[in-house]
CSV table of C-alpha atoms in Angstrom, one decimal:
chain,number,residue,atom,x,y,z
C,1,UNK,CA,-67.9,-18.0,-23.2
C,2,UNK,CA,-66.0,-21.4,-24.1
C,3,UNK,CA,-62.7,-20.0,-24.7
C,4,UNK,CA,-60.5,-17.2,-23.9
C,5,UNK,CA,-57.8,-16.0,-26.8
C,6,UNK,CA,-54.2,-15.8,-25.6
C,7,UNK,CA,-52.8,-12.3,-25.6
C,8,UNK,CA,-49.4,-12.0,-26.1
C,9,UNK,CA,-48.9,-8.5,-24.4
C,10,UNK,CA,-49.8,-10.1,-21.3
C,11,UNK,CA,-47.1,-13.2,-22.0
C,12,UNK,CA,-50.6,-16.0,-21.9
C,13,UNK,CA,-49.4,-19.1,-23.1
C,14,UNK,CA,-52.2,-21.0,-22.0
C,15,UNK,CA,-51.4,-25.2,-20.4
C,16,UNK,CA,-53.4,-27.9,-22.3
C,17,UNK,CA,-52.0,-30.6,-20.3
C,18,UNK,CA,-54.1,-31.9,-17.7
C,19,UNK,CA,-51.5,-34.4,-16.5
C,20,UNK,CA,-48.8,-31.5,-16.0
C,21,UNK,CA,-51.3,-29.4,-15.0
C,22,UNK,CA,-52.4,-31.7,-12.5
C,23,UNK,CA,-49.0,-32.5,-11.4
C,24,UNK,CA,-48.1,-28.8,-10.6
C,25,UNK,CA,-51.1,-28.8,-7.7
C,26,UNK,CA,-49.8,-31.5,-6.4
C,27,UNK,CA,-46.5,-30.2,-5.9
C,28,UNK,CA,-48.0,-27.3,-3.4
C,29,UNK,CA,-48.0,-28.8,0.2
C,30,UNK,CA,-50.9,-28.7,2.4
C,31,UNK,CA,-49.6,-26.6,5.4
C,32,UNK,CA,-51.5,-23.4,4.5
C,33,UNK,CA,-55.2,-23.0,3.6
C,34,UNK,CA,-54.5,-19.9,1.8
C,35,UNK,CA,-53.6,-20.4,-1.8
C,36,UNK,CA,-53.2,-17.4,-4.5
C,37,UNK,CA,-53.2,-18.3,-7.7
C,38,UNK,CA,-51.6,-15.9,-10.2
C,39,UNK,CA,-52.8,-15.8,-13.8
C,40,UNK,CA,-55.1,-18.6,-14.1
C,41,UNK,CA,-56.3,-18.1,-17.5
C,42,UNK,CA,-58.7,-20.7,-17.9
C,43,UNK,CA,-58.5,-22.2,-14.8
C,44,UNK,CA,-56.1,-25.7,-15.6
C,45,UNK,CA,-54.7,-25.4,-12.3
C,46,UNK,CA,-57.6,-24.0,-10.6
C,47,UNK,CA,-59.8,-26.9,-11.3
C,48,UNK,CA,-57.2,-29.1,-9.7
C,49,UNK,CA,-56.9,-26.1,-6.8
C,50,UNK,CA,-60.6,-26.7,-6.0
C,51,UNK,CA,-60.3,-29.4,-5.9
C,52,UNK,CA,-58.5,-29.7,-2.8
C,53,UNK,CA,-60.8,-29.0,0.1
C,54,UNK,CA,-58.6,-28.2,2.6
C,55,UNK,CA,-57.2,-24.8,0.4
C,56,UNK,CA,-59.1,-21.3,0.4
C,57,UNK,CA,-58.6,-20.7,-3.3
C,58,UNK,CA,-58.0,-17.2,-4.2
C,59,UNK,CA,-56.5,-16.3,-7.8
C,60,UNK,CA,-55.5,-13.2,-9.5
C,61,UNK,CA,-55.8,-12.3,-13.0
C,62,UNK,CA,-55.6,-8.8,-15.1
C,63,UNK,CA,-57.1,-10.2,-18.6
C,64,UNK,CA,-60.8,-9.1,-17.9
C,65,UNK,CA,-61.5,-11.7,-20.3
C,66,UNK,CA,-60.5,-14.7,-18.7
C,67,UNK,CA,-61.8,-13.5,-15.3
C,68,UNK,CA,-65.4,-13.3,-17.0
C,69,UNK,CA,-64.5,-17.2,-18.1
C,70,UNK,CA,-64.1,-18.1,-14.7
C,71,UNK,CA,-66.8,-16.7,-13.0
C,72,UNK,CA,-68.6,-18.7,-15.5
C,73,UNK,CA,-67.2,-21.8,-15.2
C,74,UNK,CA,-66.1,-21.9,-11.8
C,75,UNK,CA,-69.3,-21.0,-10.0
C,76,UNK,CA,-67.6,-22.3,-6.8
C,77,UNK,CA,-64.5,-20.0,-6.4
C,78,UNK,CA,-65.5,-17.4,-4.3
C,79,UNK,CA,-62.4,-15.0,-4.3
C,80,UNK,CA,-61.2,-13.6,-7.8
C,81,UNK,CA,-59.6,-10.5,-8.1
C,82,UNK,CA,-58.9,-8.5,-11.6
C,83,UNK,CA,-55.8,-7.0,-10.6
C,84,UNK,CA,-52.4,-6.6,-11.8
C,85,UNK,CA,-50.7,-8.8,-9.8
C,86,UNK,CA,-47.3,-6.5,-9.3
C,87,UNK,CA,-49.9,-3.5,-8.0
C,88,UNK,CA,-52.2,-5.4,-5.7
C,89,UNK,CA,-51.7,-5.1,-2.0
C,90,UNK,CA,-52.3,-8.7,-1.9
C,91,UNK,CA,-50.2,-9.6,1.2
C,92,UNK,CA,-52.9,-7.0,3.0
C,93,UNK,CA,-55.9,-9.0,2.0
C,94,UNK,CA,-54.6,-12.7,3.8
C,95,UNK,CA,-55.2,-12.6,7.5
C,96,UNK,CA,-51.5,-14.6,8.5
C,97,UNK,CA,-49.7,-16.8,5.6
C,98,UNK,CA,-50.2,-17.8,2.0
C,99,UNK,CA,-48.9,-19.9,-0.8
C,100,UNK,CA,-48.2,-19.0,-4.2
C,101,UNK,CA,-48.9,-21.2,-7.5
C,102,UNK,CA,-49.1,-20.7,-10.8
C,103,UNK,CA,-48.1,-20.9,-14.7
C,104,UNK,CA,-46.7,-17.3,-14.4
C,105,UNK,CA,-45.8,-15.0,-17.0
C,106,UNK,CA,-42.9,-15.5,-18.7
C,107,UNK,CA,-42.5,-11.1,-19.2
C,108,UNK,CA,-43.0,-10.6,-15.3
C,109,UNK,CA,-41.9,-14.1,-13.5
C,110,UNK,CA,-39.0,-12.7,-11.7
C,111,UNK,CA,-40.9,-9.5,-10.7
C,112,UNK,CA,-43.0,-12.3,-9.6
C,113,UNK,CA,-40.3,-13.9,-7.5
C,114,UNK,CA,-38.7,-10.5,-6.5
C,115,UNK,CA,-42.1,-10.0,-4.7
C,116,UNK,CA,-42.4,-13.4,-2.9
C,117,UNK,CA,-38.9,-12.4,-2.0
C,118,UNK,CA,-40.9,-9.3,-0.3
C,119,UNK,CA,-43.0,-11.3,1.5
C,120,UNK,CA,-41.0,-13.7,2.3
C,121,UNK,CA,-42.5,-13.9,6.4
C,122,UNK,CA,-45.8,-14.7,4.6
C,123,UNK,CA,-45.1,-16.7,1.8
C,124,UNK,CA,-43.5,-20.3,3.3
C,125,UNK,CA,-44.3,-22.0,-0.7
C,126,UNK,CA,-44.2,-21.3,-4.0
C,127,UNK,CA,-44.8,-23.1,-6.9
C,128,UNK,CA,-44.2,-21.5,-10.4
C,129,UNK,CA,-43.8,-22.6,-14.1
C,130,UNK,CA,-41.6,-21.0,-15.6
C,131,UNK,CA,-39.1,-20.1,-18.3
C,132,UNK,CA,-36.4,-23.0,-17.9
C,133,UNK,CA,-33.5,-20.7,-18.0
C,134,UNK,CA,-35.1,-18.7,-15.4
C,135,UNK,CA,-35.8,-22.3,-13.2
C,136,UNK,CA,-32.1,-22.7,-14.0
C,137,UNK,CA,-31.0,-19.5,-13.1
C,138,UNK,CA,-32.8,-20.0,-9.3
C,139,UNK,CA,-31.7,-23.4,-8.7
C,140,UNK,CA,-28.4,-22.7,-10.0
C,141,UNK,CA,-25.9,-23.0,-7.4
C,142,UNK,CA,-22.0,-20.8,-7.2
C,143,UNK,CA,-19.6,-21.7,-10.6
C,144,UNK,CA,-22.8,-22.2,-12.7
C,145,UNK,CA,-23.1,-19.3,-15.6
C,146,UNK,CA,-26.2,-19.2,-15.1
C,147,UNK,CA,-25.9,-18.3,-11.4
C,148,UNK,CA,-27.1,-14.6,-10.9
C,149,UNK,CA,-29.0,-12.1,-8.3
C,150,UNK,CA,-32.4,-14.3,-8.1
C,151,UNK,CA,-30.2,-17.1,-7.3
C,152,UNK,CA,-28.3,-15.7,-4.0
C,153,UNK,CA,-31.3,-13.5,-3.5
C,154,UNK,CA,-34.0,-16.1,-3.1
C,155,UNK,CA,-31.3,-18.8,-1.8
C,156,UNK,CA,-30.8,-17.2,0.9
C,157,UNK,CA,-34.1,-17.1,2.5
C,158,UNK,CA,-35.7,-20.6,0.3
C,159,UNK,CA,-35.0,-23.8,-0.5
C,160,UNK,CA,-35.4,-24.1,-3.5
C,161,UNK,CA,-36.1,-27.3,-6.0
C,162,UNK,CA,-36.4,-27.9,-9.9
C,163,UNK,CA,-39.1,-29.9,-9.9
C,164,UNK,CA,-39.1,-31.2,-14.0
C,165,UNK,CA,-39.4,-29.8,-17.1
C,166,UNK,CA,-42.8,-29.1,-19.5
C,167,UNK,CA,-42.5,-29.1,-23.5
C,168,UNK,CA,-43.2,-26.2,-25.5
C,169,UNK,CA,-46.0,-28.2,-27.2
C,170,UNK,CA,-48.3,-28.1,-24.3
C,171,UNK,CA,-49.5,-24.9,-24.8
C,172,UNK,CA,-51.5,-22.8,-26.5
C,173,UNK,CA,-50.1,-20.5,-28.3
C,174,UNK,CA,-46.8,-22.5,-27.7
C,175,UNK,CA,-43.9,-20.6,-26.6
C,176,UNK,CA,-41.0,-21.0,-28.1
C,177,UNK,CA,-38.7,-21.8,-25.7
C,178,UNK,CA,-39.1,-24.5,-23.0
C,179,UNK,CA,-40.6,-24.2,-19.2
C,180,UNK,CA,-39.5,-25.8,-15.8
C,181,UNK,CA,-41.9,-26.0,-12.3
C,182,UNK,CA,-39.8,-24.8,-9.5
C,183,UNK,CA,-40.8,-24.9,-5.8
C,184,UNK,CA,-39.8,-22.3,-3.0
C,185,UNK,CA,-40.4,-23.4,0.6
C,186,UNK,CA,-39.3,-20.7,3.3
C,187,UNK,CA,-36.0,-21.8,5.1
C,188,UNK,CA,-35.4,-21.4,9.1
C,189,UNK,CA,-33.3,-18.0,8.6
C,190,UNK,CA,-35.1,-15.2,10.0
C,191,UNK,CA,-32.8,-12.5,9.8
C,192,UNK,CA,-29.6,-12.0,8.0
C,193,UNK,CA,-26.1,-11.6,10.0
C,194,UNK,CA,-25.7,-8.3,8.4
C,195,UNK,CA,-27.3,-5.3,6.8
C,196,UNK,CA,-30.3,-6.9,4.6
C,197,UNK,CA,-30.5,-3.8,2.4
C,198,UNK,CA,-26.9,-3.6,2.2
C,199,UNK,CA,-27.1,-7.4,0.9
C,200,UNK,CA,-29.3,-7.3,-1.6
C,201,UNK,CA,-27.1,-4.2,-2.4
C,202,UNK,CA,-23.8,-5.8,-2.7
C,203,UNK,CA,-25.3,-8.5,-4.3
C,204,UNK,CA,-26.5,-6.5,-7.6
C,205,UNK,CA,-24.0,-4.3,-7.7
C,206,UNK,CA,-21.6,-7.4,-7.7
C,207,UNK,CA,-23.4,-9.4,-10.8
C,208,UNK,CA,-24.4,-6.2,-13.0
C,209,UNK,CA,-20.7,-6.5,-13.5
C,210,UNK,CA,-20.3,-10.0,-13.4
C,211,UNK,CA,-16.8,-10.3,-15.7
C,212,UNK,CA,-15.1,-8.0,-13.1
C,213,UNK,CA,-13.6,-8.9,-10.3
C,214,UNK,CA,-15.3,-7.5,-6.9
C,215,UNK,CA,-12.7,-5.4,-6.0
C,216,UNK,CA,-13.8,-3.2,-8.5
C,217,UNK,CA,-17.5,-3.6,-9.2
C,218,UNK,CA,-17.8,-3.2,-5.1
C,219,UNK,CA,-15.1,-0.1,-5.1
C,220,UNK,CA,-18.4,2.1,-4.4
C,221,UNK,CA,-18.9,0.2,-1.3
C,222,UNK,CA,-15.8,-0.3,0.0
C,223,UNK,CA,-12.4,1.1,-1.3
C,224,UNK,CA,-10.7,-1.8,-0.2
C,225,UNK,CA,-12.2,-5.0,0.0
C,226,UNK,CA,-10.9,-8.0,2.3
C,227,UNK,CA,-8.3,-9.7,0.5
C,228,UNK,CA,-10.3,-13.2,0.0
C,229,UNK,CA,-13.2,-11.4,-2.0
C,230,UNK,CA,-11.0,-8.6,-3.6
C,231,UNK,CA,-10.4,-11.0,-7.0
C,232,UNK,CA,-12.7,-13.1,-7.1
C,233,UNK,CA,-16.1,-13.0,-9.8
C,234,UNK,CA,-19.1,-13.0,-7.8
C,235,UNK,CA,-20.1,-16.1,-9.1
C,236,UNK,CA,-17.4,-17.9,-7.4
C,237,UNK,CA,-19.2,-16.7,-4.8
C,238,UNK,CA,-21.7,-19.1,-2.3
C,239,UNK,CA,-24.9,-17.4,-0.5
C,240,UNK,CA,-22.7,-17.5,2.5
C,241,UNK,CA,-20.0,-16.0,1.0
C,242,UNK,CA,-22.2,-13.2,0.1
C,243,UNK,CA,-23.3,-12.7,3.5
C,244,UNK,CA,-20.2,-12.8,4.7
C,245,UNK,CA,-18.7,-10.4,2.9
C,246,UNK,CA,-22.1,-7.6,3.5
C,247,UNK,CA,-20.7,-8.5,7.4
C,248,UNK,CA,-17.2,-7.4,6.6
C,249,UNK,CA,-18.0,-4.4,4.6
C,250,UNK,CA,-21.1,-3.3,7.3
C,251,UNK,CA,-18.1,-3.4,9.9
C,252,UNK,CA,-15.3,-1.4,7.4
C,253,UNK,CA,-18.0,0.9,6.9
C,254,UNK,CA,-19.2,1.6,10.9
C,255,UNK,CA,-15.1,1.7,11.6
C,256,UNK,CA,-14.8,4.5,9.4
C,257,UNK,CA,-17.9,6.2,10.6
């Protein structure tokens, strides 16, 4: 087999760009041993991957197809598993921490990152191509438009960088919109101040209603909110902020009780 053909249900674009491609590796630190890829395709980052011999190279991939490529052009990587990525128990199969790379999927990349998010006491970096407005959307920080629930979400626990953009016309098939590399690396916060459920919570609720101001779209929560939130937009509205105000409604809700 000398070439696998892109399938759009499963959102392959595939990267043609060695130099990008080579670029993205080394973006990934060397802290960890354990890498997992996720969709490698053909293996453009994986060759770079293997590269590096201080990294156990694992990589995940549901096309059948291109997981028969590389077992036959990558005689050397030793763990592949044809899985579905979002199913896999994959935090089970590491013995202590991983890293996370990879030209993922635009249709599933901020399940993707909604699961790092999970895993967040394993994963200390990830490194993802993506979609730029979904780069933008992470990086973004309070009074962007594009600032949203992956952006307080994953800011809270990760610092996180835009690394550059990639052209359209570096893949195959090529997409029609434009990608970004964006890097994760686990921040010193352990724990949240407040309710973590109840965060993540507040949070969603707050930006599924975005043009209202929080005194309604958090009326569920709280009847009425502390007077510094109550008219604000939640993206006026810093990580901080957000954990703040989980604290304040956590304690208006335990004073009730």
């Amino acid at each position: 087999m000398s070439f696998v053909k892109p399938k759009k249900g499963l959102g392959q674009h595939f990267l043609t760009d060695q130099n990008i491609a080579r670029k993205i590796v080394d973006s990934l630190g060397s802290d960890v041993p354990d890498i997992l890829e996720i969709g490698p395709g053909m293996g453009v980052l994986t060759q770079y991957l293997l590269q590096r011999p201080e990294l156990n190279v694992h990589v995940i991939e549901i096309d059948r197809e291109s997981v028969a490529y590389l077992q036959q052009h990558f005689p050397t990587l030793q763990h592949i598993w044809s899985e579905d990525f979002l199913k896999a128990d994959v935090a089970g199969r590491f013995d202590g921490k991983f890293n996370v790379i990879g030209n993922f999927p635009y249709n599933i990349s901020s399940q993707i990152f909604f699961r790092v998010l999970a895993w967040r006491n394993r994963i200390p970096e990830t490194v993802g191509m993506v979609q730029k407005e979904v780069a933008e959307r992470i990086a973004a920080s309070n009074g962007s438009k594009v600032y949203g629930i992956l952006s307080v979400l994953l800011q809270a626990f990760f610092d996180i960088e835009y690394l550059f953009t990639v052209s359209e016309n570096v893949f195959n098939p090529p997409p029609k919109v434009k990608s970004a590399v964006i890097r994760l690396r686990r921040n010193q916060v352990e724990t949240l101040p407040c309710d973590e459920n109840l965060f993540v919570q507040v949070v969603k609720a707050a930006f599924n209603q975005r043009r209202k101001m929080l005194r309604n779209s958090l009326r569920d929560f709280c009847e009425a909110l502390p007077a510094e939130f109550a008219e604000k937009r939640p993206e006026q509205l810093s990580v901080s902020d957000f954990i703040r105000l989980t604290g304040m409604i956590e304690n208006l809700k335990n004073n009730k009780a």
